[in-house]
XYZ file of C-alpha atoms in Angstrom:
686
model
C -19.487 -116.108 69.301
C -22.928 -117.619 69.157
C -23.553 -120.968 67.581
C -26.493 -123.313 67.209
C -26.843 -125.831 70.062
C -25.846 -129.422 69.257
C -28.272 -132.215 70.248
C -27.963 -135.852 71.063
C -30.650 -138.306 70.026
C -33.178 -139.067 72.780
C -33.156 -142.719 71.724
C -31.077 -144.880 69.492
C -33.597 -144.968 66.680
C -34.814 -141.332 66.785
C -34.642 -139.263 63.641
C -33.274 -135.736 63.604
C -35.748 -133.013 62.666
C -35.093 -130.817 59.662
C -32.279 -128.332 60.012
C -34.566 -125.358 59.590
C -36.872 -126.542 62.376
C -33.861 -127.187 64.613
C -32.494 -123.731 64.026
C -35.847 -121.999 64.648
C -36.616 -124.030 67.737
C -33.244 -123.270 69.312
C -34.177 -120.004 70.927
C -31.350 -120.124 73.415
C -27.734 -119.652 72.083
C -24.919 -121.386 73.744
C -21.351 -120.063 73.401
C -18.711 -122.117 71.709
C -16.987 -122.667 75.036
C -20.146 -124.419 76.251
C -20.257 -126.639 73.234
C -16.657 -127.505 73.635
C -17.092 -128.285 77.327
C -20.259 -130.299 76.731
C -18.405 -132.667 74.396
C -15.356 -132.877 76.609
C -14.710 -136.055 78.510
C -14.988 -135.518 82.270
C -11.768 -134.873 83.948
C -10.411 -137.639 86.069
C -9.935 -136.604 89.744
C -7.485 -138.189 92.076
C -10.088 -138.378 94.811
C -12.019 -141.621 94.469
C -15.094 -140.140 96.104
C -15.464 -137.102 93.762
C -15.464 -136.107 90.128
C -15.728 -132.868 88.266
C -18.662 -131.763 86.148
C -19.146 -128.473 84.345
C -22.417 -126.680 84.939
C -23.952 -124.003 82.823
C -27.614 -123.219 82.163
C -27.898 -120.713 79.249
C -31.209 -118.917 79.362
C -30.713 -116.212 76.733
C -27.310 -114.768 77.746
C -23.700 -115.790 77.030
C -21.789 -117.165 79.962
C -18.009 -116.756 79.771
C -17.383 -118.445 83.123
C -18.209 -122.007 84.096
C -18.993 -123.236 87.586
C -17.594 -126.599 88.764
C -19.329 -128.653 91.466
C -17.812 -131.504 93.452
C -20.105 -134.569 93.854
C -19.422 -135.603 97.426
C -21.403 -138.051 99.511
C -24.481 -136.481 101.044
C -25.338 -132.970 100.029
C -23.886 -131.023 97.082
C -21.319 -128.306 97.746
C -23.369 -125.672 96.029
C -26.031 -125.807 98.719
C -25.826 -123.169 101.370
C -24.663 -123.967 104.965
C -28.062 -123.092 106.395
C -29.813 -125.393 104.029
C -27.378 -128.152 104.845
C -27.983 -127.779 108.570
C -31.703 -127.689 108.214
C -31.677 -130.726 105.846
C -29.459 -132.694 108.161
C -31.600 -131.670 111.202
C -34.769 -132.737 109.472
C -33.373 -136.069 108.372
C -32.098 -136.820 111.858
C -35.414 -135.803 113.434
C -37.329 -137.970 110.920
C -35.061 -140.894 111.832
C -35.626 -140.432 115.555
C -39.379 -139.812 115.543
C -40.371 -143.528 115.239
C -38.663 -144.116 118.587
C -41.364 -142.042 120.226
C -43.897 -144.749 119.537
C -41.592 -147.318 121.134
C -41.442 -144.998 124.149
C -45.273 -144.777 124.042
C -45.492 -148.605 124.242
C -43.076 -148.625 127.171
C -45.067 -145.938 129.067
C -48.253 -147.886 128.394
C -46.637 -151.038 129.794
C -45.651 -149.155 132.959
C -49.303 -147.965 133.300
C -50.691 -151.462 133.128
C -52.632 -152.052 136.310
C -52.206 -148.447 137.589
C -55.212 -146.660 138.994
C -56.460 -143.882 136.779
C -57.139 -141.553 139.671
C -53.582 -141.647 141.026
C -51.677 -141.844 137.748
C -49.481 -138.837 137.080
C -49.172 -139.123 133.261
C -51.803 -141.687 132.300
C -54.194 -139.089 131.002
C -51.585 -137.601 128.709
C -50.636 -141.032 127.396
C -54.315 -141.743 126.597
C -54.568 -138.446 124.710
C -51.454 -139.306 122.669
C -52.889 -142.765 121.779
C -55.973 -141.028 120.444
C -53.738 -139.087 118.045
C -52.011 -142.239 116.867
C -54.244 -143.025 113.861
C -53.556 -139.516 112.560
C -49.824 -139.077 113.385
C -48.589 -142.606 112.646
C -49.640 -142.825 108.902
C -48.211 -139.384 108.244
C -44.864 -140.260 109.856
C -44.809 -143.677 108.106
C -45.418 -142.021 104.749
C -42.561 -139.545 105.193
C -40.106 -142.157 106.399
C -41.016 -144.896 103.853
C -41.138 -142.496 100.878
C -37.676 -141.183 101.787
C -36.324 -144.749 102.094
C -37.609 -145.973 98.770
C -36.534 -142.849 96.951
C -33.009 -142.912 98.429
C -32.892 -146.703 97.741
C -33.589 -146.100 94.061
C -31.074 -143.217 93.839
C -28.358 -145.198 95.559
C -28.915 -148.329 93.386
C -28.756 -146.205 90.237
C -25.348 -144.909 91.190
C -23.910 -148.435 91.614
C -21.794 -149.761 88.673
C -24.382 -152.345 87.694
C -27.286 -149.933 88.013
C -30.712 -151.500 88.354
C -33.463 -152.859 86.125
C -35.950 -150.379 84.860
C -38.803 -152.460 86.228
C -37.169 -152.492 89.661
C -36.568 -148.772 89.511
C -40.231 -148.141 88.585
C -41.365 -150.405 91.393
C -39.087 -149.001 94.069
C -39.206 -145.330 93.238
C -42.912 -145.448 92.436
C -43.733 -146.823 95.881
C -44.172 -143.444 97.500
C -47.492 -144.533 99.109
C -49.504 -147.695 99.579
C -51.740 -146.903 96.610
C -48.824 -146.145 94.254
C -47.010 -149.278 95.346
C -50.177 -151.350 94.667
C -50.563 -149.626 91.287
C -46.946 -150.311 90.342
C -47.358 -153.943 91.359
C -50.315 -154.437 88.973
C -49.139 -152.097 86.168
C -45.461 -153.095 85.941
C -45.975 -156.785 86.769
C -42.266 -157.528 86.504
C -41.033 -157.588 90.088
C -43.852 -159.374 91.959
C -41.734 -160.438 94.894
C -40.241 -157.026 95.319
C -43.673 -155.398 94.991
C -45.161 -157.707 97.575
C -42.334 -156.967 99.986
C -42.864 -153.214 99.511
C -46.606 -153.607 100.001
C -46.009 -155.555 103.235
C -43.934 -152.685 104.662
C -46.667 -150.154 103.653
C -49.232 -152.376 105.390
C -47.479 -151.513 108.691
C -48.808 -147.967 108.435
C -52.482 -148.619 109.162
C -51.603 -151.417 111.598
C -49.287 -149.074 113.549
C -51.862 -146.310 113.629
C -54.670 -148.519 114.818
C -52.544 -150.352 117.347
C -51.415 -147.074 118.944
C -55.027 -146.007 119.464
C -55.997 -149.425 120.892
C -52.822 -149.735 123.026
C -54.323 -148.644 126.281
C -57.785 -148.971 127.774
C -59.422 -148.295 131.139
C -61.350 -150.918 132.954
C -62.905 -151.366 136.397
C -60.924 -153.485 138.872
C -62.339 -154.907 142.049
C -60.315 -154.747 145.242
C -61.589 -156.871 148.081
C -60.556 -156.718 151.747
C -61.913 -157.625 155.145
C -62.762 -155.003 157.705
C -64.470 -155.206 161.107
C -67.793 -153.492 161.431
C -69.290 -152.659 164.847
C -73.038 -152.466 165.450
C -75.529 -152.456 168.337
C -77.871 -155.350 168.981
C -80.647 -153.572 170.911
C -81.372 -156.742 172.807
C -78.249 -156.061 174.785
C -78.691 -152.289 175.324
C -79.957 -150.623 178.510
C -83.701 -150.070 178.631
C -86.003 -147.528 180.315
C -88.674 -150.179 180.757
C -87.077 -151.732 183.829
C -88.452 -149.026 186.131
C -91.548 -146.958 185.439
C -89.768 -143.936 186.863
C -87.025 -144.238 184.244
C -89.674 -143.591 181.591
C -92.096 -141.192 183.249
C -89.528 -138.879 184.793
C -86.568 -138.816 182.460
C -87.160 -140.536 179.068
C -90.826 -140.145 178.152
C -90.304 -137.080 176.009
C -87.465 -138.709 174.073
C -89.300 -142.002 173.522
C -92.505 -140.238 172.468
C -90.577 -137.974 170.064
C -88.842 -140.916 168.514
C -92.009 -142.942 168.182
C -94.334 -140.268 166.909
C -91.669 -138.742 164.700
C -91.420 -142.002 162.728
C -95.157 -141.870 162.071
C -94.740 -138.388 160.614
C -92.304 -139.633 157.955
C -93.784 -140.153 154.460
C -94.718 -143.569 153.200
C -91.707 -143.667 150.959
C -89.473 -143.211 153.976
C -91.301 -145.815 156.009
C -90.888 -148.321 153.212
C -87.227 -147.337 152.595
C -84.408 -149.706 153.524
C -82.984 -147.196 156.010
C -84.654 -145.157 158.760
C -84.718 -141.396 158.986
C -81.248 -141.462 160.511
C -79.832 -143.567 157.712
C -79.581 -146.774 159.649
C -80.521 -150.036 157.957
C -83.886 -151.601 158.843
C -84.494 -155.306 159.309
C -87.364 -157.012 157.443
C -89.782 -159.280 159.176
C -89.863 -162.967 158.311
C -92.876 -163.558 156.029
C -95.906 -165.150 157.625
C -95.721 -168.097 155.205
C -92.099 -168.826 156.123
C -92.036 -172.280 157.714
C -89.020 -172.438 159.954
C -89.415 -176.143 160.618
C -89.288 -176.976 156.890
C -86.657 -174.415 155.931
C -84.453 -174.911 158.979
C -81.803 -172.198 158.922
C -81.790 -171.791 155.139
C -81.266 -168.306 153.783
C -84.181 -166.597 152.116
C -83.786 -163.958 149.440
C -85.378 -160.720 150.560
C -88.046 -159.401 148.219
C -87.034 -155.737 147.861
C -90.023 -154.901 145.716
C -92.431 -156.298 148.263
C -90.840 -154.038 150.911
C -91.043 -150.964 148.711
C -94.686 -151.676 147.809
C -95.712 -152.387 151.390
C -96.548 -156.068 150.882
C -93.960 -157.016 153.416
C -92.996 -155.139 156.639
C -89.965 -154.286 158.609
C -89.534 -155.401 162.179
C -89.347 -151.728 163.222
C -89.008 -148.341 161.614
C -85.951 -147.873 163.838
C -82.892 -149.390 162.133
C -79.790 -151.054 163.469
C -77.191 -148.627 164.677
C -73.870 -149.467 162.938
C -70.526 -147.906 162.886
C -70.328 -145.456 159.985
C -68.506 -147.101 157.083
C -65.807 -145.233 155.252
C -67.204 -144.067 151.916
C -64.404 -141.627 150.985
C -64.286 -143.717 147.809
C -67.769 -143.555 146.202
C -67.285 -147.053 144.741
C -66.851 -148.726 148.160
C -69.318 -151.481 149.060
C -69.651 -153.275 152.363
C -71.161 -156.701 152.627
C -71.695 -158.028 156.166
C -74.103 -159.864 158.456
C -75.898 -158.492 161.497
C -77.970 -160.238 164.077
C -81.094 -158.698 165.643
C -84.204 -159.664 167.626
C -87.782 -158.640 167.480
C -91.166 -159.530 168.945
C -93.299 -161.448 166.451
C -97.092 -161.220 167.004
C -99.593 -163.613 165.427
C -103.043 -162.266 165.983
C -106.518 -163.742 165.664
C -109.721 -161.785 166.203
C -111.721 -163.303 169.119
C -114.363 -160.590 169.414
C -115.713 -158.076 166.935
C -117.770 -155.048 167.804
C -118.804 -156.225 171.259
C -119.924 -154.085 174.137
C -117.976 -153.611 177.326
C -120.342 -155.941 179.089
C -119.437 -158.697 176.674
C -115.772 -158.318 177.587
C -116.413 -160.022 180.945
C -116.656 -163.308 179.064
C -112.986 -163.067 178.083
C -111.124 -164.571 180.995
C -107.378 -164.545 181.440
C -104.725 -164.787 184.101
C -102.923 -161.611 185.010
C -99.189 -161.984 185.843
C -98.330 -160.945 189.389
C -94.639 -160.186 188.840
C -93.521 -161.753 192.123
C -97.001 -162.590 193.391
C -99.308 -165.404 192.297
C -101.201 -164.820 189.017
C -104.732 -163.544 189.331
C -107.700 -164.585 187.356
C -109.695 -161.823 185.899
C -111.755 -160.781 182.853
C -111.077 -158.251 180.206
C -113.829 -155.922 181.348
C -111.856 -155.131 184.474
C -108.842 -153.949 182.396
C -110.758 -151.522 180.123
C -111.330 -148.020 181.514
C -114.988 -147.109 181.067
C -114.268 -143.477 180.261
C -111.824 -144.272 177.472
C -109.136 -142.123 178.996
C -106.536 -144.770 178.007
C -106.976 -144.066 174.357
C -108.467 -146.030 171.495
C -106.630 -149.299 172.272
C -105.490 -151.263 175.349
C -102.698 -153.907 175.159
C -102.462 -156.377 178.037
C -99.948 -159.103 178.709
C -101.812 -162.204 179.831
C -101.672 -165.972 180.514
C -104.205 -168.390 179.141
C -104.083 -170.563 182.312
C -102.733 -170.306 185.840
C -99.787 -172.612 185.218
C -99.019 -171.284 181.709
C -95.479 -170.049 181.257
C -95.857 -168.472 177.849
C -97.643 -165.119 177.802
C -99.738 -163.665 175.012
C -101.043 -160.246 174.137
C -104.683 -159.195 174.298
C -105.126 -156.261 172.043
C -108.434 -154.484 172.630
C -109.405 -151.736 170.156
C -112.366 -149.347 170.370
C -114.765 -149.669 167.423
C -117.328 -147.094 166.188
C -120.839 -147.367 167.573
C -124.095 -145.424 167.464
C -123.987 -144.884 171.176
C -120.925 -145.384 173.409
C -118.280 -147.598 171.884
C -117.777 -151.203 170.797
C -114.639 -153.232 171.135
C -112.713 -155.585 168.927
C -110.358 -157.962 170.665
C -107.337 -159.737 169.121
C -105.491 -162.628 170.779
C -101.852 -162.402 169.761
C -99.241 -165.003 170.502
C -95.836 -163.564 171.318
C -92.492 -164.882 170.223
C -89.055 -163.401 170.126
C -87.195 -164.150 166.909
C -83.521 -163.805 166.392
C -82.547 -163.040 162.803
C -79.372 -162.971 160.860
C -79.492 -160.552 157.918
C -76.978 -159.987 155.174
C -76.520 -156.302 154.546
C -75.025 -154.358 151.615
C -74.028 -150.786 152.193
C -72.900 -148.293 149.497
C -72.647 -144.531 149.459
C -76.325 -144.396 148.606
C -77.300 -146.400 151.750
C -77.735 -149.899 153.082
C -80.159 -152.556 151.926
C -80.933 -156.115 153.175
C -80.059 -158.910 150.792
C -80.729 -162.279 152.524
C -82.086 -163.411 155.842
C -82.602 -166.380 158.028
C -83.833 -167.159 161.529
C -81.116 -168.203 163.996
C -82.268 -171.357 165.689
C -80.831 -173.187 168.702
C -78.206 -170.562 169.366
C -77.008 -169.563 172.834
C -78.473 -166.068 172.473
C -81.791 -167.551 171.286
C -81.969 -169.771 174.298
C -81.198 -166.907 176.679
C -83.885 -164.720 175.018
C -86.428 -167.514 175.361
C -85.649 -167.734 179.103
C -85.905 -163.936 179.312
C -89.294 -163.965 177.689
C -90.456 -166.467 180.304
C -88.716 -164.654 183.131
C -90.672 -162.420 185.410
C -88.463 -159.373 185.150
C -88.514 -159.397 181.373
C -92.257 -159.736 181.376
C -92.433 -156.853 183.798
C -90.501 -154.714 181.271
C -92.790 -155.779 178.429
C -95.833 -154.840 180.511
C -94.355 -151.425 181.285
C -93.792 -150.876 177.583
C -97.375 -152.019 176.813
C -98.708 -149.588 179.524
C -96.811 -146.624 177.933
C -97.601 -147.581 174.364
C -101.102 -146.036 173.925
C -99.892 -142.648 175.272
C -96.826 -142.387 172.991
C -99.036 -140.453 170.610
C -101.550 -137.849 171.602
C -104.832 -139.231 172.951
C -107.821 -137.576 171.351
C -111.186 -138.531 172.826
C -113.395 -140.616 170.545
C -110.708 -140.745 167.895
C -108.408 -143.482 166.745
C -104.764 -143.138 167.863
C -102.005 -142.624 165.382
C -100.809 -146.124 166.228
C -104.046 -147.729 165.117
C -104.099 -145.594 161.946
C -100.601 -146.863 161.227
C -101.750 -150.460 161.784
C -104.667 -149.774 159.373
C -102.070 -148.588 156.823
C -103.488 -145.081 156.493
C -101.411 -142.586 154.555
C -101.877 -139.867 157.106
C -101.937 -141.236 160.667
C -102.603 -137.889 162.295
C -105.839 -136.995 160.458
C -108.124 -137.413 163.505
C -109.756 -140.499 162.075
C -112.665 -142.077 163.918
C -112.441 -145.376 165.798
C -111.317 -148.189 163.513
C -113.662 -150.814 162.207
C -111.736 -154.056 162.189
C -114.484 -156.171 160.758
C -113.090 -158.384 157.936
C -109.530 -157.132 158.501
C -106.704 -159.181 156.969
C -105.234 -160.802 160.037
C -101.790 -161.355 158.495
C -101.576 -157.634 157.578
C -102.870 -156.686 160.978
C -100.291 -158.939 162.717
C -97.351 -157.585 160.612
C -98.121 -153.928 161.179
C -98.936 -154.519 164.861
C -95.545 -156.244 165.110
C -93.833 -153.203 163.564
C -95.668 -150.704 165.772
C -94.902 -152.562 169.069
C -91.260 -153.102 168.198
C -91.028 -149.379 167.468
C -92.414 -148.653 170.891
C -90.119 -151.183 172.540
C -86.959 -150.095 170.744
C -87.670 -146.387 171.279
C -87.171 -147.105 175.022
C -83.945 -149.065 174.422
C -81.140 -146.625 175.066
C -83.116 -143.745 173.556
C -80.341 -141.212 174.076
C -77.928 -142.970 171.700
C -79.996 -142.869 168.583
C -77.125 -140.809 167.079
C -74.509 -142.472 169.308
C -74.613 -139.539 171.680
C -75.873 -141.420 174.726
C -75.069 -140.149 178.132
C -75.781 -143.584 179.454
C -72.738 -145.080 177.704
C -69.311 -144.551 179.212
C -66.927 -143.173 176.676
C -64.051 -145.561 175.980
C -60.940 -145.381 173.908
C -61.655 -148.615 172.030
C -64.282 -148.633 169.305
C -65.015 -152.295 170.112
C -65.969 -151.348 173.650
C -68.537 -148.779 172.523
C -70.557 -151.311 170.524
C -72.218 -154.524 171.555
C -71.468 -156.600 168.449
C -68.745 -157.015 165.908
C -68.893 -158.521 162.458
C -66.444 -158.922 159.624
C -67.396 -157.072 156.423
C -66.250 -157.825 152.898
C -65.191 -154.418 151.604
C -65.209 -154.124 147.838
C -63.829 -151.145 146.047
C -63.867 -150.615 142.328
C -61.516 -148.222 140.588
C -60.619 -147.568 137.020
C -57.207 -148.875 136.069
C -55.131 -148.884 132.922
C -54.762 -152.131 131.023
C -52.380 -152.686 128.066
C -53.654 -154.714 125.167
C -50.737 -157.074 124.659
C -51.727 -158.059 121.162
C -51.994 -154.456 119.916
C -48.891 -153.561 121.835
C -46.937 -156.296 120.041
C -48.266 -155.070 116.659
C -47.254 -151.523 117.451
C -43.731 -152.556 118.471
C -43.327 -154.722 115.338
C -44.679 -152.037 112.979
C -42.548 -149.349 114.622
C -39.458 -151.555 114.398
C -40.058 -151.891 110.670
C -40.544 -148.102 110.461
C -37.347 -147.519 112.439
C -35.404 -149.765 110.110
C -36.774 -147.742 107.127
C -35.857 -144.554 108.879
C -32.285 -145.554 109.620
C -31.910 -147.048 106.174
C -33.113 -143.887 104.529
C -30.713 -141.737 106.510
C -27.750 -144.090 105.735
C -28.574 -144.187 102.037
C -28.864 -140.426 102.011
C -25.347 -140.170 103.335
C -24.074 -142.609 100.644
C -25.765 -140.893 97.689
C -23.465 -138.704 95.575
C -25.540 -137.733 92.621
C -28.208 -135.009 92.373
C -31.759 -135.675 93.279
C -33.542 -135.779 89.860
C -35.998 -138.632 90.351
C -39.555 -137.462 90.565
C -38.952 -133.932 89.367
C -40.565 -132.610 86.103
C -37.452 -130.428 85.524
C -35.465 -133.638 85.090
C -37.179 -134.049 81.678
C -35.134 -131.101 80.448
C -31.872 -133.064 81.008
C -30.255 -134.396 77.820
C -33.395 -133.480 75.842
C -32.798 -132.441 72.219
C -36.053 -130.514 72.232
C -35.166 -128.459 75.297
C -32.014 -126.512 74.389
C -30.412 -126.386 77.822
C -26.742 -127.039 78.263
C -24.962 -128.138 81.410
C -26.336 -128.308 84.966
C -25.993 -132.045 85.273
C -25.138 -131.821 88.956
C -28.228 -129.792 89.962
C -31.035 -131.366 91.936
C -34.443 -131.319 90.382
C -35.526 -128.526 92.684
C -32.544 -126.363 91.832
C -32.983 -127.020 88.128
C -36.628 -125.950 88.348
C -35.637 -122.712 90.022
C -33.093 -121.996 87.281
C -35.569 -122.722 84.512
C -38.555 -121.188 86.335
C -39.605 -118.900 83.418
C -39.241 -121.513 80.679
C -42.538 -122.650 79.159
C -42.670 -126.346 78.210
C -45.247 -128.602 76.779
C -45.773 -132.144 75.346
C -46.370 -131.881 71.645
C -45.764 -133.430 68.190
C -42.318 -132.388 67.217
C -42.505 -133.893 63.671
C -45.746 -132.362 62.343
C -44.690 -132.776 58.701
C -44.253 -136.513 58.912
C -47.086 -139.047 58.425
C -46.385 -140.432 61.920
C -45.798 -137.860 64.589
C -43.258 -137.892 67.333
C -44.377 -136.989 70.917
C -41.731 -135.257 72.989
C -41.305 -132.975 75.973
C -40.315 -129.671 74.360
C -39.893 -126.027 75.031
C -42.127 -123.271 73.662
C -40.338 -120.749 71.433
C -40.594 -117.049 72.112
C -43.923 -115.798 70.685
C -47.182 -117.779 70.362
C -45.513 -120.536 68.422
C -48.611 -121.142 66.255
C -47.672 -119.415 62.982
C -47.654 -121.900 60.137
C -44.255 -122.637 58.567
C -42.300 -121.098 61.440
C -42.544 -123.553 64.333
C -42.461 -127.258 63.685
C -44.749 -128.116 66.577
C -48.218 -129.541 66.413
C -50.769 -130.252 69.171
C -51.564 -133.875 69.820
C -54.534 -135.203 67.949
C -56.761 -138.116 68.684
C -56.728 -139.785 65.240
C -53.062 -139.065 64.329
C -50.484 -141.855 64.438
C -47.385 -141.480 66.522
C -44.287 -143.549 66.831
C-alpha cells in the first residue's frame, strides 16, 4: 500500500530533482489514502466560521485513520481543556496587568502632600516604583510582542492578505531592536515602521516614569504659639532684707553661684546654662547706642564660643519648656531681659592701705543723709572680707547716680597692696531673638530697648533708695559666695581673670596692665550672676515655694511672647510631568493589550509564524504530509525526532539549490546515495 510521496514545487520556477534522488530522499512512506486526501479539494462546510482540513503526519508508519480539526475562532479544538483555560487565563491577566500602573499613578496622586510618617501605604508605593524600571519593560515586551504577532496572523487570514514587506515589518517587531532592524533592512514600510518604533519607545519611558513618579521632600509648616518666660527683673528677691539671705537663702544662692564656676569652660561659653536655659549675650563695648538707635545687631556666635564676647550672666532665662515631640520643631521668639552693665577704669594700682585714704566718696545713707568717707575706712585691715571689696558709692553729695568701687587685693612682699577700679553702673534692657531646637536654644539677634516704659521704671529704680539698698546687700554678700581663703584670690576674681580653674588657690591677682574692657565684661557677668542667684533662687527649676501655684500657665510666668513654630516633615510629592508620561505610555500599552486579546479571539488559523517547524510545511524536501492545522509548537512536538538541515539539494548541478531539508536515515554522506551536499563558500547557488 506504500507509495512514493508526491511533492509540490517550492516556487514557481523550481526544478524537480532527479527521480532517483527523490526516491532515496523520501524516507517516510505515505499511504495512498494520504495522497488522495492531500490532493482533494477541501470540503465546503455549511458553517461560515469553520472549514474542514485533514491532518496526518506520517513518521515511518502507515496511518489508516485521519483526524479532522475544526478551525474555530480562538483556540483549536484539538487543544486540551486545561490548556485552553490556562491560555485564556494568561491572556486575560496579560491584558489586565497594565491597569496596575494606572492604579499606581492614582495611588501616587493620592499621596501627593501626605506626610511620610503618617502614610499607611506610602512606603509600599515607593518600593513598587523602584521596581518599575524592571517590571515595566518586561510587561511591555510581552504585551507588544503578542499584539504585533496576532496583528500579522489576523491580517494574513483576511481575503486580501498583506504585503510581504508589511508582514516582515509587523511580525518582526517583537522588540525595539528587531523593529529598528526591520525598519532599516526592509526599508519598504517606513511609516509603519516608524509607528511601531514609537510604540516601542513607550517601554523605557514608562519604566523610567514609574520610578520617578513619587519623591519625598521636606515641607515647612509654620504656626504661632505663645511662649512664657520669666524676666528676672520682676521676680521676688532675697536682697530686700538681709535676713532673707543670711537665714534662709544663703546656701541656695552660694550653691548656684559657686556651682556655675565649677562648670567647664565649654559649658560657660555655651548658649545655654547647666539647666538648659538660654543665656543672654552682653552688648559689645564698641556698640554705640546713640548711633545705632534700636537697630538689631547680629550676634557673633563664634565670638561667644571663643570667649571674645561674654554673656550677661551664666544663669539663663527661664522659659516654658517648648514641645519637641517632633525633632524637627523650631521655635523663633523674642525675649526681654535686663542686666547691670559695668564700665570700669583703674584708678589705683598696687597701692597700700594708707594710700586708700586719698580716694574720697559719698556713702549712701539709705534713708539718712549721705556721708563723706574714704576708701580706707571701708577696707578691713585683717582681710577677713576676702580678696575683693565692692562698694556702692556716690561721687558727690548731690549725685543721684551711684557707681561701684571695686577694690582688689594685690600681691606684695609684705602685707598686701590694693588695686582700685571705678565702675559706672547702668541697667540695660535688651530684646533678644532666640531660636530653640531639640538640641537647645541659641541667640540670633539683639538690640537695646530704649525709651520704653519698663526702661524708665528701671532707671527710676536704680536711682531709688530701696533698690540701691538691695544692690548694696548683694554687694556685701558677693565676696563670701565662694569660700574665703586667707591670702588667696577668690574664685570670683579668678573667673574675672579668665582662669581655666577658678578653685586652684591662686595667689592675689596682679591687675597691672589688665585689659579694662575684658575686666569690665567679666566683672559684669560675675556680678549679674550674684544678683540673679538671689532672684527667686528656689525656682531655678520652676519648683519655687515662693510662687503660688495657679491653674493658668500665664499666671505662673511674668512675660509672654509669641513664637513662630516651624516644623519640617517629609511629605510625598508627585512629579506631574513623569506621571503624565506614565499614564500616556500605559494607555498605549493598554490599547496594545486589549487589541492583542481581541485579535487572538478573531484568529482562526494555526500559529505558525516564528516557528522553525513551519519550514516543514509544504516543503518538497521534507516529506511530511498533512498537519496543516497544527500550531508550530504542536508540529515541533510531532516531528521532535526528525533531523533537519540547510544544504545544497542539487549537488550534481553547476549551480546549487539551498533548501531546508530532512536528513535521511544513516549518516547521509555516502557518495551516490544521497543527493545532498554541504554549503560551500565558492560554489554558486540559485
